[in-house]
Coordinates of C-alpha atoms in Angstrom, one line a residue:
Chain I
M1 CA -14.6 44.2 44.1
E2 CA -12.5 42.8 41.4
T3 CA -11.7 44.8 38.2
T4 CA -10.0 44.2 35.1
I5 CA -8.3 46.5 33.1
L6 CA -9.2 46.7 29.7
N7 CA -6.8 47.4 27.0
R8 CA -8.8 49.0 24.2
K9 CA -6.5 48.5 21.6
E10 CA -6.2 44.9 22.3
A11 CA -9.9 43.8 22.3
M12 CA -10.7 45.7 19.1
L13 CA -8.0 43.7 17.2
T14 CA -9.0 40.4 19.4
A15 CA -12.7 41.3 17.7
N16 CA -11.2 41.8 14.5
A17 CA -9.2 38.6 14.4
I18 CA -12.6 37.0 15.8
R19 CA -14.1 38.4 11.9
S20 CA -11.5 37.5 10.7
D21 CA -11.7 33.7 11.7
I22 CA -15.4 34.2 11.3
L23 CA -14.9 34.8 7.5
A24 CA -12.5 31.6 7.5
M25 CA -15.1 29.8 8.3
L26 CA -17.1 31.0 5.6
P27 CA -15.5 30.9 1.9
P28 CA -17.4 32.2 -1.0
G29 CA -20.3 29.8 -1.7
K30 CA -20.5 28.5 1.8
V31 CA -23.9 29.1 3.9
G32 CA -23.4 30.1 7.3
H33 CA -24.5 32.7 9.9
L34 CA -22.5 35.6 8.9
G35 CA -24.7 38.6 10.7
G36 CA -25.5 37.6 13.8
S37 CA -22.1 35.9 14.3
S38 CA -20.5 39.2 13.9
S39 CA -22.7 41.4 15.8
I40 CA -21.0 39.6 19.2
A41 CA -17.6 39.2 18.1
D42 CA -17.1 42.8 20.5
I43 CA -18.9 41.1 23.1
M44 CA -16.6 38.0 22.4
S45 CA -13.7 39.6 22.4
C46 CA -14.2 41.3 26.0
L47 CA -15.8 38.4 27.4
Y48 CA -12.8 35.6 26.7
F49 CA -9.9 37.7 26.6
H50 CA -11.0 40.3 29.6
H51 CA -13.6 39.4 31.5
M52 CA -13.8 35.7 32.4
N53 CA -12.0 33.0 34.5
I54 CA -11.2 30.5 32.1
N55 CA -7.7 28.9 31.7
P56 CA -7.2 27.4 27.8
K57 CA -5.1 24.8 28.7
N58 CA -7.6 23.4 31.6
M59 CA -11.2 23.9 30.1
K60 CA -12.7 22.0 32.8
D61 CA -11.9 23.8 35.5
P62 CA -14.7 24.0 38.0
D63 CA -14.2 27.2 39.2
R64 CA -14.2 28.2 35.2
D65 CA -16.6 31.0 34.1
R66 CA -19.2 29.4 31.1
I67 CA -20.7 31.1 28.3
L68 CA -23.7 29.5 26.4
L69 CA -24.6 30.5 23.2
S70 CA -28.7 30.8 23.4
K71 CA -28.5 31.8 19.6
G72 CA -26.3 29.1 18.7
H73 CA -26.6 29.6 15.3
S74 CA -23.8 32.6 15.6
V75 CA -21.4 29.7 17.5
L76 CA -19.0 30.4 14.5
A77 CA -18.3 33.9 16.8
Q78 CA -17.5 31.2 19.4
Y79 CA -15.5 28.7 17.6
A80 CA -13.7 32.4 16.4
A81 CA -12.7 32.9 19.9
L82 CA -12.0 29.4 21.1
T83 CA -9.8 29.5 18.1
E84 CA -7.9 32.4 19.2
L85 CA -7.6 31.2 22.7
G86 CA -5.8 28.2 21.1
V87 CA -8.8 25.8 22.0
I88 CA -9.9 24.9 18.6
D89 CA -7.2 24.4 16.2
R90 CA -7.1 27.0 13.6
N91 CA -7.3 24.0 10.6
E92 CA -10.2 23.3 12.1
L93 CA -12.3 26.6 11.2
K94 CA -12.4 25.2 6.9
T95 CA -14.6 22.2 7.8
L96 CA -17.5 24.3 9.4
K97 CA -20.6 22.1 9.4
T98 CA -19.2 19.5 7.5
Y99 CA -19.3 15.5 8.4
G100 CA -17.1 14.4 11.5
S101 CA -16.1 17.8 12.3
V102 CA -15.8 19.4 15.5
L103 CA -17.6 22.7 14.1
Q104 CA -21.2 21.1 14.2
G105 CA -23.9 24.0 12.8
H106 CA -25.0 24.5 16.5
P107 CA -22.9 24.3 19.6
D108 CA -22.6 20.9 20.7
M109 CA -20.7 20.4 24.3
E110 CA -19.8 16.4 22.9
R111 CA -17.7 17.6 20.0
T112 CA -16.2 20.5 20.4
P113 CA -13.8 21.9 22.9
G114 CA -14.7 24.8 25.2
I115 CA -18.8 24.2 24.0
E116 CA -20.8 24.3 27.5
A117 CA -24.0 22.9 26.7
V118 CA -26.2 21.8 23.6
T119 CA -28.2 25.1 22.7
G120 CA -29.9 26.4 19.1
S121 CA -32.8 25.3 19.5
L122 CA -33.8 28.6 20.8
G123 CA -35.5 30.0 23.8
Q124 CA -33.4 27.3 26.1
G125 CA -30.4 28.9 26.8
L126 CA -31.0 31.3 29.6
S127 CA -32.8 27.9 31.2
V128 CA -29.8 26.0 31.1
G129 CA -27.4 29.0 32.3
L130 CA -29.5 29.2 35.4
G131 CA -29.6 25.9 36.3
L132 CA -26.2 26.0 35.8
A133 CA -25.7 29.3 37.9
L134 CA -27.5 27.7 41.1
G135 CA -25.8 24.2 40.6
L136 CA -22.2 26.6 40.7
K137 CA -24.0 28.6 43.8
L138 CA -24.4 25.1 45.8
E139 CA -20.9 23.7 44.7
K140 CA -19.6 27.5 46.0
S141 CA -17.9 27.8 43.2
K142 CA -16.5 31.1 42.0
G143 CA -17.9 30.3 38.2
R144 CA -20.3 33.0 36.4
V145 CA -22.3 31.9 33.7
Y146 CA -23.1 34.3 30.7
V147 CA -25.3 33.4 28.1
I148 CA -26.4 35.9 24.8
C149 CA -29.5 35.4 23.6
G150 CA -30.8 36.8 20.6
D151 CA -33.3 40.1 20.2
G152 CA -35.6 37.6 17.9
E153 CA -35.2 34.6 20.1
L154 CA -37.2 36.8 22.8
S155 CA -40.3 35.7 21.2
E156 CA -39.5 32.5 22.6
G157 CA -42.0 32.1 26.3
Q158 CA -39.3 30.5 27.6
V159 CA -37.1 32.9 27.5
W160 CA -39.6 34.7 30.1
E161 CA -40.0 31.8 32.3
A162 CA -36.2 31.7 32.9
A163 CA -36.4 35.2 33.5
M164 CA -38.8 35.0 36.2
A165 CA -37.1 32.2 37.7
G166 CA -33.7 34.1 37.7
S167 CA -35.1 36.8 39.6
V168 CA -36.9 34.3 42.2
F169 CA -33.6 32.9 42.8
K170 CA -31.6 35.6 42.9
A171 CA -28.8 34.6 40.6
D172 CA -26.5 37.3 40.5
N173 CA -23.7 34.7 38.9
L174 CA -26.2 34.9 36.3
T175 CA -25.8 37.5 33.1
A176 CA -27.8 37.5 30.3
I177 CA -26.4 39.4 26.9
I178 CA -29.2 40.4 24.4
D179 CA -27.5 40.9 21.2
L180 CA -29.9 43.8 20.3
N181 CA -29.3 43.9 16.1
G182 CA -32.9 44.1 15.7
I183 CA -32.6 41.7 12.1
Q184 CA -34.5 38.0 12.4
A185 CA -34.4 35.5 9.9
T186 CA -36.8 37.0 7.9
G187 CA -36.9 40.6 8.4
T188 CA -36.2 43.6 10.7
T189 CA -37.5 42.6 14.6
E190 CA -39.7 45.6 13.7
E191 CA -41.7 44.2 10.6
T192 CA -41.7 40.3 11.8
F193 CA -42.3 40.6 15.5
P194 CA -41.5 43.7 17.1
I195 CA -41.0 43.3 20.9
P196 CA -41.1 47.1 22.5
N197 CA -39.4 48.3 25.4
I198 CA -36.5 45.3 25.9
A199 CA -35.2 46.7 28.8
E200 CA -38.1 48.1 30.5
K201 CA -39.1 44.3 30.5
W202 CA -36.0 43.1 31.7
E203 CA -36.3 45.6 35.0
A204 CA -39.9 44.4 35.2
F205 CA -38.6 41.0 35.8
G206 CA -36.2 41.8 38.5
W207 CA -33.1 41.9 36.8
N208 CA -30.5 44.8 36.8
V209 CA -30.4 46.3 33.4
I210 CA -27.2 47.7 31.8
Q211 CA -28.2 49.2 28.3
L212 CA -24.9 49.4 26.2
D213 CA -23.8 49.9 22.6
G214 CA -22.5 46.5 21.9
H215 CA -19.7 47.6 19.4
D216 CA -18.1 49.7 22.1
V217 CA -15.6 47.6 23.8
V218 CA -15.1 50.3 26.4
A219 CA -19.1 50.1 27.1
I220 CA -18.8 46.1 27.2
H221 CA -15.8 46.2 29.5
K222 CA -17.9 48.8 31.8
A223 CA -20.9 46.5 32.0
L224 CA -19.5 43.1 32.5
E225 CA -17.8 44.6 35.6
E226 CA -20.9 45.9 37.0
A227 CA -22.4 42.9 36.5
R228 CA -20.0 40.7 38.0
N229 CA -20.3 43.4 41.2
F230 CA -23.9 43.6 41.3
K231 CA -25.7 41.5 44.2
G232 CA -28.8 40.2 45.1
K233 CA -30.2 40.0 41.2
P234 CA -29.1 38.4 37.8
S235 CA -28.2 41.3 35.1
V236 CA -28.8 41.4 31.8
L237 CA -27.0 43.6 29.2
V238 CA -29.1 45.1 26.5
A239 CA -26.3 45.4 23.6
R240 CA -27.3 47.6 20.6
T241 CA -25.6 46.0 17.7
I242 CA -25.2 45.8 14.0
K243 CA -26.0 42.5 12.2
G244 CA -23.3 41.6 10.2
K245 CA -20.6 44.2 11.7
G246 CA -17.5 45.0 10.0
F247 CA -18.3 43.6 7.1
S248 CA -19.8 46.5 4.7
F249 CA -22.2 44.2 2.3
A250 CA -23.6 43.0 5.1
E251 CA -24.2 45.1 7.5
N252 CA -27.6 45.7 8.7
K253 CA -29.0 43.1 6.2
A254 CA -31.3 40.1 6.6
A255 CA -30.1 38.2 3.8
F256 CA -26.7 37.4 5.7
H257 CA -28.3 36.1 8.7
N258 CA -27.9 32.8 6.7
G259 CA -26.3 33.5 3.6
S260 CA -23.3 33.2 1.2
L261 CA -20.8 35.4 -0.3
T262 CA -19.8 35.7 -3.6
D263 CA -16.4 35.8 -4.4
E264 CA -16.6 39.6 -4.9
Q265 CA -17.9 39.9 -1.2
Y266 CA -15.7 37.6 0.3
K267 CA -12.6 40.1 -1.1
I268 CA -14.2 43.0 0.2
A269 CA -15.2 41.6 3.4
L270 CA -10.9 40.9 3.5
E271 CA -10.0 44.1 2.5
D272 CA -13.1 45.6 5.2
L273 CA -11.0 43.8 8.5
E274 CA -7.9 44.7 6.9
K275 CA -9.1 48.4 6.9
I276 CA -10.7 48.4 10.3
K277 CA -7.4 46.6 11.8
N278 CA -5.1 49.2 10.0
E279 CA -7.2 52.1 11.5
V280 CA -7.3 50.3 15.1
E281 CA -3.7 50.0 15.4
K282 CA -3.2 53.5 14.2
S283 CA -5.7 54.8 16.8
Chain J
M1 CA -52.7 -7.9 49.6
I2 CA -50.9 -4.6 50.7
T3 CA -51.7 -1.4 48.4
A4 CA -49.1 1.1 48.5
S5 CA -48.9 4.5 47.3
L6 CA -46.2 4.7 44.3
R7 CA -46.4 8.6 44.3
K8 CA -45.2 8.5 48.7
S9 CA -42.3 6.0 47.2
Y10 CA -41.1 8.3 44.8
G11 CA -41.1 11.7 47.7
E12 CA -39.5 9.0 50.3
A13 CA -37.1 7.8 47.6
L14 CA -36.1 11.3 46.5
V15 CA -35.4 11.9 50.5
Q16 CA -33.4 8.3 51.0
I17 CA -31.2 9.0 48.1
G18 CA -31.4 13.2 49.1
R19 CA -29.0 11.8 52.5
E20 CA -27.4 9.8 51.2
N21 CA -25.7 11.9 47.9
K22 CA -25.6 15.8 48.3
D23 CA -25.4 16.7 44.7
I24 CA -29.4 15.4 44.3
V25 CA -31.4 18.3 43.8
V26 CA -35.3 18.5 43.2
L27 CA -37.0 20.6 41.0
E28 CA -41.1 20.8 41.0
A29 CA -43.8 23.0 39.0
D30 CA -46.4 23.5 42.2
L31 CA -47.4 20.6 42.1
G32 CA -45.2 18.8 44.8
K33 CA -47.9 17.9 47.1
S34 CA -49.3 15.6 44.3
T35 CA -46.2 14.5 43.1
M36 CA -44.9 13.8 46.8
S37 CA -41.5 15.3 46.1
C38 CA -42.6 17.8 49.2
F39 CA -41.1 15.1 51.2
F40 CA -37.6 16.2 49.4
E41 CA -38.3 20.2 49.9
D42 CA -38.9 19.3 53.9
Q43 CA -35.8 17.8 54.3
F44 CA -33.4 19.9 52.0
P45 CA -35.2 23.1 51.4
D46 CA -31.6 24.2 50.0
R47 CA -31.8 21.9 47.4
Y48 CA -35.3 21.8 46.2
F49 CA -36.5 24.4 43.4
Q50 CA -40.1 25.4 43.4
M51 CA -40.0 26.6 39.5
G52 CA -43.4 27.4 39.2
I53 CA -45.7 26.3 36.7
A54 CA -43.1 26.7 34.2
E55 CA -42.1 23.2 32.8
Q56 CA -40.0 24.1 29.9
N57 CA -37.7 26.1 32.1
M58 CA -38.0 23.6 34.7
A59 CA -36.7 20.8 32.0
S60 CA -33.5 23.1 30.9
T61 CA -32.9 24.6 34.5
S62 CA -32.3 21.3 35.2
A63 CA -30.1 20.3 32.5
G64 CA -28.1 23.3 34.1
L65 CA -28.1 21.9 37.1
A66 CA -26.3 18.6 35.6
L67 CA -23.9 20.4 33.9
A68 CA -23.0 21.5 36.9
G69 CA -22.1 18.2 38.7
K70 CA -26.0 17.9 40.2
I71 CA -28.2 14.5 39.6
P72 CA -31.8 16.5 38.9
F73 CA -35.5 15.1 39.7
Y74 CA -37.8 17.0 38.3
S75 CA -41.4 16.2 38.9
T76 CA -44.9 17.2 37.8
F77 CA -48.3 15.2 35.9
A78 CA -46.9 13.2 33.4
V79 CA -48.4 14.8 30.5
F80 CA -46.8 18.1 31.3
A81 CA -43.5 16.8 32.1
T82 CA -43.2 15.1 28.8
G83 CA -44.8 17.1 26.0
R84 CA -44.9 20.1 27.2
A85 CA -41.3 20.3 27.6
Y86 CA -40.3 17.3 24.7
D87 CA -38.0 19.6 23.0
Q88 CA -36.7 21.4 26.3
I89 CA -35.9 17.4 27.1
R90 CA -34.3 16.3 23.4
S91 CA -32.3 19.4 23.4
S92 CA -31.0 20.2 26.2
I93 CA -31.4 16.7 28.0
A94 CA -31.1 13.8 25.8
I95 CA -29.1 15.0 22.9
P96 CA -26.0 15.9 25.8
D97 CA -27.1 12.9 27.9
L98 CA -27.0 14.5 30.9
N99 CA -28.3 12.7 33.9
V100 CA -31.5 14.4 34.5
N101 CA -34.3 12.2 35.8
I102 CA -37.9 13.0 35.1
C103 CA -41.0 11.9 37.1
G104 CA -44.4 11.6 35.3
S105 CA -46.6 11.8 38.1
S106 CA -50.3 10.8 38.1
A107 CA -49.5 8.5 34.5
G108 CA -52.1 6.7 32.3
L109 CA -55.9 7.7 33.0
S110 CA -55.3 7.6 36.5
D111 CA -56.1 11.1 37.0
F112 CA -59.5 10.1 36.0
G113 CA -61.5 13.3 36.8
D114 CA -59.2 15.8 35.4
G115 CA -60.4 14.6 31.9
K116 CA -58.0 14.4 28.4
T117 CA -55.9 17.2 29.3
H118 CA -54.6 15.7 32.2
Q119 CA -54.6 12.1 31.2
S120 CA -51.1 11.0 29.8
I121 CA -51.3 8.2 26.7
D122 CA -48.5 9.4 25.0
D123 CA -45.6 9.8 27.6
I124 CA -44.2 6.8 26.9
A125 CA -44.1 7.1 22.8
L126 CA -42.5 10.4 23.6
M127 CA -39.9 9.7 26.1
R128 CA -38.7 6.2 24.2
V129 CA -38.2 7.9 20.8
L130 CA -35.3 9.7 22.2
P131 CA -32.0 8.6 22.3
N132 CA -30.1 8.0 25.2
M133 CA -33.5 8.0 27.3
T134 CA -34.1 5.1 29.6
V135 CA -38.1 4.6 30.2
L136 CA -39.5 3.1 33.2
S137 CA -43.1 1.8 34.5
P138 CA -43.0 0.5 37.9
V139 CA -45.7 -1.9 39.0
D140 CA -45.6 -0.9 42.4
A141 CA -44.6 0.9 45.5
E142 CA -41.6 -1.0 46.2
E143 CA -40.1 -1.1 42.6
T144 CA -40.8 2.7 42.5
K145 CA -38.0 3.4 45.2
K146 CA -35.7 1.0 44.0
M147 CA -35.9 2.7 40.6
V148 CA -35.4 6.0 41.9
K149 CA -32.2 5.0 43.2
A150 CA -31.1 2.9 40.0
M151 CA -32.3 6.1 38.1
A152 CA -29.8 8.3 40.1
E153 CA -26.8 6.0 40.2
S154 CA -27.2 5.3 36.3
E155 CA -25.4 7.8 33.8
G156 CA -27.8 9.9 31.2
P157 CA -31.5 10.2 31.5
A158 CA -34.3 8.7 32.5
Y159 CA -38.2 9.3 32.7
I160 CA -40.4 7.2 35.2
R161 CA -43.9 7.4 35.0
I162 CA -46.0 7.1 38.4
N163 CA -50.1 5.9 39.2
R164 CA -51.8 8.6 40.8
S165 CA -53.7 5.1 43.0
D166 CA -52.2 2.9 45.2
L167 CA -51.7 -0.4 43.9
P168 CA -51.0 -3.8 45.2
V169 CA -47.2 -4.8 46.1
L170 CA -46.1 -7.4 43.8
T171 CA -42.6 -7.0 43.7
A172 CA -40.9 -8.2 47.5
D173 CA -39.4 -6.1 50.0
D174 CA -35.3 -7.4 49.7
D175 CA -32.4 -5.6 49.2
K176 CA -31.6 -6.6 45.6
P177 CA -31.4 -3.4 43.8
Y178 CA -33.1 -2.3 40.5
Q179 CA -31.5 -3.0 37.5
I180 CA -32.0 -1.2 34.2
G181 CA -32.9 -3.2 31.8
Q182 CA -34.7 -5.8 34.4
M183 CA -38.1 -7.6 32.8
T184 CA -39.5 -10.4 35.7
S185 CA -41.8 -13.0 35.1
V186 CA -44.3 -12.7 38.3
K187 CA -46.2 -15.4 37.1
K188 CA -45.3 -18.6 35.5
G189 CA -47.2 -20.3 32.4
D190 CA -47.2 -22.3 28.8
D191 CA -49.7 -21.0 26.4
I192 CA -49.8 -17.1 26.5
T193 CA -47.4 -14.8 27.4
V194 CA -48.9 -11.5 28.7
F195 CA -46.3 -8.6 28.3
A196 CA -47.5 -6.2 30.8
S197 CA -46.3 -2.9 32.5
G198 CA -47.9 -0.7 35.9
I199 CA -51.3 -1.7 36.4
M200 CA -52.0 -3.5 33.7
V201 CA -49.9 -6.2 35.3
H202 CA -52.1 -6.2 38.4
Q203 CA -55.0 -6.8 36.1
S204 CA -53.1 -9.4 34.0
L205 CA -52.6 -11.4 37.2
K206 CA -56.4 -11.3 38.0
A207 CA -56.9 -12.4 34.1
A208 CA -54.6 -15.4 34.4
E209 CA -55.9 -16.7 37.4
M210 CA -59.2 -16.6 35.8
L211 CA -58.1 -18.3 32.7
E212 CA -56.1 -20.7 35.0
K213 CA -59.6 -22.3 36.1
E214 CA -60.3 -22.9 32.5
G215 CA -57.2 -25.1 32.1
I216 CA -55.4 -21.8 30.1
S217 CA -51.9 -21.1 31.4
V218 CA -51.0 -18.0 31.1
E219 CA -47.4 -16.5 31.9
V220 CA -47.3 -13.0 33.2
V221 CA -44.1 -10.8 32.8
N222 CA -43.5 -7.2 34.3
V223 CA -42.4 -4.7 31.7
S224 CA -41.2 -2.4 33.7
C225 CA -38.5 -1.2 31.6
I226 CA -39.7 -0.4 28.4
K227 CA -36.4 1.3 27.1
P228 CA -33.7 -0.5 27.0
L229 CA -35.9 -3.4 26.3
D230 CA -34.4 -6.7 27.1
K231 CA -34.8 -8.4 24.0
D232 CA -33.4 -11.6 24.9
A233 CA -35.9 -11.7 28.0
V234 CA -38.7 -10.9 25.1
K235 CA -37.5 -14.0 23.2
Q236 CA -37.3 -15.9 26.2
F237 CA -40.6 -15.2 27.6
S238 CA -42.4 -16.4 24.3
A239 CA -40.4 -19.2 22.9
G240 CA -42.9 -21.7 22.2
R241 CA -46.1 -19.8 23.1
K242 CA -49.1 -19.8 21.0
G243 CA -49.7 -15.7 21.2
I244 CA -48.7 -12.9 23.1
V245 CA -51.0 -10.2 24.8
T246 CA -49.5 -6.9 25.6
A247 CA -51.2 -4.8 28.2
E248 CA -50.7 -1.1 28.8
E249 CA -52.2 2.0 30.2
H250 CA -51.0 4.0 27.0
S251 CA -52.1 4.4 23.5
I252 CA -51.1 0.8 21.6
I253 CA -49.2 3.4 19.3
G254 CA -45.8 3.6 20.2
G255 CA -45.9 2.1 23.9
M256 CA -44.6 -0.7 25.7
G257 CA -46.8 -3.2 23.0
S258 CA -45.1 -1.3 20.0
A259 CA -42.0 -1.8 21.9
I260 CA -42.4 -5.6 22.3
T261 CA -44.3 -6.0 18.8
E262 CA -40.4 -4.4 17.5
A263 CA -38.4 -6.8 19.2
M264 CA -40.3 -10.0 17.9
S265 CA -40.7 -8.4 14.5
E266 CA -38.0 -11.2 13.4
N267 CA -39.7 -14.1 15.0
P268 CA -43.1 -13.1 14.9
L269 CA -46.3 -14.7 17.0
P270 CA -50.1 -13.8 16.8
L271 CA -50.3 -10.8 19.5
V272 CA -52.8 -8.6 20.5
Q273 CA -52.5 -5.5 22.2
I274 CA -54.4 -3.7 24.7
G275 CA -54.2 -0.2 25.8
V276 CA -56.2 2.8 24.6
Q277 CA -57.1 2.8 21.0
D278 CA -55.9 5.7 19.5
K279 CA -58.3 8.1 21.5
Y280 CA -57.8 10.5 24.3
G281 CA -59.3 10.2 27.8
T282 CA -62.2 11.6 29.2
S283 CA -63.7 12.7 32.5
A284 CA -64.9 9.8 35.3
S285 CA -65.8 9.9 38.7
C286 CA -63.4 7.1 39.2
Y287 CA -61.1 5.4 38.0
E288 CA -62.7 1.7 37.4
D289 CA -64.9 3.0 35.3
L290 CA -62.3 4.7 32.9
L291 CA -60.3 1.7 32.9
K292 CA -63.7 -0.5 31.9
A293 CA -64.4 1.8 29.1
Y294 CA -60.6 2.1 27.5
G295 CA -60.4 -1.7 27.8
L296 CA -58.2 -1.8 30.2
T297 CA -59.5 -4.7 32.9
E298 CA -59.0 -8.1 33.5
D299 CA -61.8 -8.9 31.5
D300 CA -60.2 -7.5 28.0
I301 CA -57.5 -9.7 29.1
V302 CA -59.4 -13.2 29.4
T303 CA -61.4 -12.3 25.8
A304 CA -57.8 -11.4 24.4
V305 CA -56.0 -14.4 25.4
K306 CA -59.2 -17.1 24.2
R307 CA -59.1 -15.0 21.1
L308 CA -55.7 -16.2 20.6
I309 CA -55.9 -19.7 22.0
K310 CA -58.8 -20.4 19.5
K311 CA -56.4 -19.3 15.9

């Protein structure tokens, strides 16, 4: 049984750096998906820096672990993590979503180093991840596949097709992570399209379900460890998160699903991140 | 003339390429006994994925398998293989240009009994509009076999539409492999050229024979690769003709006839499109009744050619 040791403080500081890079992509006035990107920053930190078998110098290693962002609009968090890893040049951050940029509005494997698939048309990422996981099994590869889905995305029927198939094929090298932030484009999931008993649903579809606080790096670490060691079933992490986490004015606000910051908000955002960083360093 | 099953050819070809290349994997949505992908299941159960009746997941899962270095073929009825999973094909497969191969079985009106929901008259249009996608429509069992091999060996996604019925074997059983993009003349003639695909090649040959007796010389071209379309060949086969007929078992909107028309737009000739005239299919007790009702017989081609000759 493999185990990794988590340096809690380091994981939190990396998550903070990821949020800082997200902010660097979204200067005042530039529209982008701040909310759903920041809600998965802690998960990205734990995955890329403590769990995944990847070599930033060789992102094409056939045995590497893969992350697919089925909620592709939150790709800013992945660009940020890949920047912290040194896979993406930091200078690219300011080019996000401009003509010719390597940083596209949604994940594009042909344009961006470290991006593993084309995703963003919601509902498809888990299916692609399943195929990848089945292919890796055929290849006897050690590679694991992580697919991050949004909670709003669970309205797509294809997610449940993939859930059924993942269970049929006992894809235990596949881990789905649900970013349960409770907000979709137009409002809360509760008022827009409520999907009750999410954990129970996955369990009923035959998955190993782990519920956790998606901002607690220790909880994320434990959950990822459990998922890696669980055999015979795919695992799903149902991670409760806060949309816009880390940015005081944006937390739990649908407006920051895809919005822009004012000069004032940008200044506050920088101060928020600095404050969090100092607190973590002192802890 | 010997007739043979294109579906059986598809299944046999999968087994053959599967034997040669361990990366070939096959996915199916509960219709393996109809598409004949079940032959592959018998031989290589570890590389066969019964995905259940869930075409969208099947399409995207194929994309994932391709990302892992596999060469997936997925099959089901044409109408579900394409339209049901259109966005999955577009986003997961065609945009990243993955070598995923799609087989649409029971294409056109050939699933005669099941009616309009099961008859695929828009699949070519849907697949043709996607950048990177290759679109194939074999004329017989032999061409089907060779096409499947060519699909596996070529980069990028490809779609093949297969008739449910047995069709006469037209192409010689030689060792020459199928080249994607290939368009071949199956009967020479001077007055009118009929560009046809699938079963309509056979109808066109019958029509050409009838017209020959009346002194009208018709060339019949098998357009078995609709995309990429060999525009030079279109030019070559239409040079000096009095007119052009296109004949396909598909809507005249967006199909092979549209592709030929687009290719000829700079050097236009009088042209008649034979195909399904912007209508849905319907149930019938036999295929022939539908071909007649939808204007897809040799007589319809004869009428079209004569119209052009009179102009």
